[in-house]
Amino acid sequence: MAQIVKPFWQRKTLEQLDQHEWESLCDGCGLCCLQKLEDEDDAQAIYYTRVACKLLDLNTCQCSNYPQRRDFVPDCIQLTPTSAAGFAWLPPTCSYRLVAEGKDLPVWHHLVCGDRKAVHAAGISQAGRMLAENAVAEDDWEDQIIFRVG
């Protein structure tokens, strides 16, 4: 009788993932690349805006220079398995956050359904709804808030 093998994200901890597995967890939503605002009165509250990082492609939600992104955006946050305890700022749909919390990937995730565009079809990403960073003055980002985490 054949044994059913669980997918890697169900049988491994984040620290056990190899680089390819780690990178493949990204669902390509681009939400982590949106500009965020912190609540001055509540340090736990992070507000996501529809203002995209200058390197984010507004239609595909892909970084236009992923390998050298930190050269152009020095405060770009590098997600790593060892930083998983601090993933609460990520959107609740984020695959890294879900796996870190012991949850399964959603049905629209490309590792589950086989379609990298499913994240857009499901309306999870902001593809086509984002604004370029240079198109909105930083003082006006508050007007572009789309959701809160924390």
Coordinates of C-alpha atoms in Angstrom, one line a residue:
M1 CA 0.0 0.0 0.0
A2 CA 1.4 3.4 -0.9
Q3 CA 2.1 5.9 1.8
I4 CA 0.7 9.4 1.5
V5 CA 3.4 12.0 1.9
K6 CA 2.5 15.3 3.4
P7 CA 3.6 18.4 1.6
F8 CA 6.9 19.9 2.9
W9 CA 5.2 22.9 4.6
Q10 CA 3.1 20.4 6.7
R11 CA 5.9 18.1 7.6
K12 CA 8.8 20.5 8.2
T13 CA 9.4 23.5 10.4
L14 CA 10.4 26.8 8.8
E15 CA 13.9 26.2 10.0
Q16 CA 14.1 22.9 8.2
L17 CA 13.1 24.3 4.8
D18 CA 15.8 24.6 2.2
Q19 CA 16.2 27.9 0.2
H20 CA 14.0 26.7 -2.7
E21 CA 11.2 25.5 -0.3
W22 CA 11.4 28.8 1.6
E23 CA 11.2 31.0 -1.5
S24 CA 8.3 28.8 -2.9
L25 CA 6.2 29.6 0.1
C26 CA 5.8 33.1 -1.1
D27 CA 2.3 33.3 -2.7
G28 CA 3.2 36.4 -4.8
C29 CA 0.6 38.6 -3.4
G30 CA 3.0 41.6 -2.9
L31 CA 1.2 42.8 0.2
C32 CA 4.4 42.8 2.2
C33 CA 5.8 45.2 -0.3
L34 CA 3.1 47.8 0.3
Q35 CA 4.0 50.9 2.4
K36 CA 2.8 50.5 5.9
L37 CA 2.0 53.0 8.7
E38 CA 2.5 52.3 12.4
D39 CA -0.1 53.6 14.9
E40 CA 1.7 56.0 17.3
D41 CA -0.6 55.1 20.1
D42 CA -0.7 51.3 19.5
A43 CA 2.6 49.9 18.5
Q44 CA 0.9 46.6 17.6
A45 CA -1.3 48.2 14.9
I46 CA 0.1 48.2 11.4
Y47 CA -1.9 49.8 8.6
Y48 CA -1.3 48.7 5.0
T49 CA -1.7 51.2 2.3
R50 CA -2.2 50.6 -1.4
V51 CA 1.1 52.5 -2.0
A52 CA 3.6 50.1 -3.4
C53 CA 7.4 49.9 -2.9
K54 CA 9.1 51.6 -5.9
L55 CA 10.4 48.2 -7.0
L56 CA 7.1 46.4 -7.0
D57 CA 5.4 45.8 -10.4
L58 CA 1.9 47.1 -9.9
N59 CA 0.3 44.5 -12.1
T60 CA 2.2 41.3 -11.3
C61 CA 3.1 42.0 -7.7
Q62 CA 6.6 40.9 -8.3
C63 CA 9.8 42.7 -7.3
S64 CA 11.4 44.2 -10.3
N65 CA 14.9 43.7 -8.8
Y66 CA 14.6 41.0 -6.2
P67 CA 18.2 39.9 -6.0
Q68 CA 19.4 43.5 -5.4
R69 CA 16.4 45.0 -3.8
R70 CA 18.2 46.0 -0.6
D71 CA 20.7 48.1 -2.6
F72 CA 17.7 50.2 -3.8
V73 CA 15.4 49.9 -0.8
P74 CA 17.7 49.6 2.3
D75 CA 14.8 49.2 4.7
C76 CA 13.4 46.2 2.7
I77 CA 12.7 43.5 5.3
Q78 CA 14.3 40.2 4.6
L79 CA 12.0 37.4 5.9
T80 CA 13.9 34.5 7.3
P81 CA 12.8 31.4 9.2
T82 CA 14.5 32.7 12.3
S83 CA 12.4 35.8 12.3
A84 CA 9.1 33.9 12.2
A85 CA 8.2 34.9 15.7
G86 CA 7.8 38.4 14.5
F87 CA 5.6 37.7 11.5
A88 CA 2.5 39.1 13.2
W89 CA 2.9 42.3 11.1
L90 CA 2.3 40.2 7.9
P91 CA -1.2 39.9 6.5
P92 CA -3.2 37.0 7.9
T93 CA -3.2 35.4 4.4
C94 CA 0.6 35.4 4.2
S95 CA 2.0 31.9 3.7
Y96 CA 5.0 32.5 5.8
R97 CA 2.8 33.6 8.7
L98 CA 0.4 30.8 8.2
V99 CA 3.1 28.1 8.2
A100 CA 4.8 29.8 11.2
E101 CA 1.5 29.6 13.1
G102 CA 1.1 25.9 12.2
K103 CA -1.8 26.5 9.7
D104 CA -2.2 25.1 6.2
L105 CA -1.9 27.0 3.0
P106 CA -5.1 28.3 1.4
V107 CA -6.7 26.7 -1.6
W108 CA -5.6 29.5 -3.9
H109 CA -1.9 29.1 -3.0
H110 CA 0.1 28.0 -6.0
L111 CA 1.7 25.1 -4.1
V112 CA -1.9 23.8 -3.5
C113 CA -3.7 24.6 -6.7
G114 CA -0.7 24.8 -9.2
D115 CA -1.6 28.2 -10.5
R116 CA 0.6 31.2 -9.7
K117 CA -2.2 33.6 -10.8
A118 CA -4.8 32.2 -8.4
V119 CA -3.7 34.6 -5.7
H120 CA -4.8 37.4 -8.0
A121 CA -8.0 35.7 -9.2
A122 CA -8.9 35.2 -5.5
G123 CA -8.6 38.9 -4.9
I124 CA -5.9 38.4 -2.2
S125 CA -3.3 40.6 -4.0
Q126 CA -3.7 44.2 -4.8
A127 CA -2.6 43.6 -8.5
G128 CA -3.9 46.5 -10.6
R129 CA -5.2 48.4 -7.5
M130 CA -1.9 49.7 -6.2
L131 CA -0.4 53.1 -6.5
A132 CA 3.2 53.9 -7.4
E133 CA 5.3 55.2 -4.4
N134 CA 6.3 58.3 -6.3
A135 CA 2.6 59.1 -7.2
V136 CA 1.5 59.7 -3.7
A137 CA 3.1 62.1 -1.2
E138 CA 4.1 60.4 2.0
D139 CA 1.9 62.8 3.9
D140 CA -1.1 61.4 2.0
W141 CA -0.4 57.7 2.6
E142 CA -2.9 57.7 5.4
D143 CA -5.6 58.3 2.8
Q144 CA -4.6 55.1 1.1
I145 CA -5.1 52.7 4.0
I146 CA -6.6 49.4 2.9
F147 CA -6.5 47.2 6.1
R148 CA -5.0 46.9 9.6
V149 CA -3.0 44.1 11.1
G150 CA -2.5 43.8 14.9

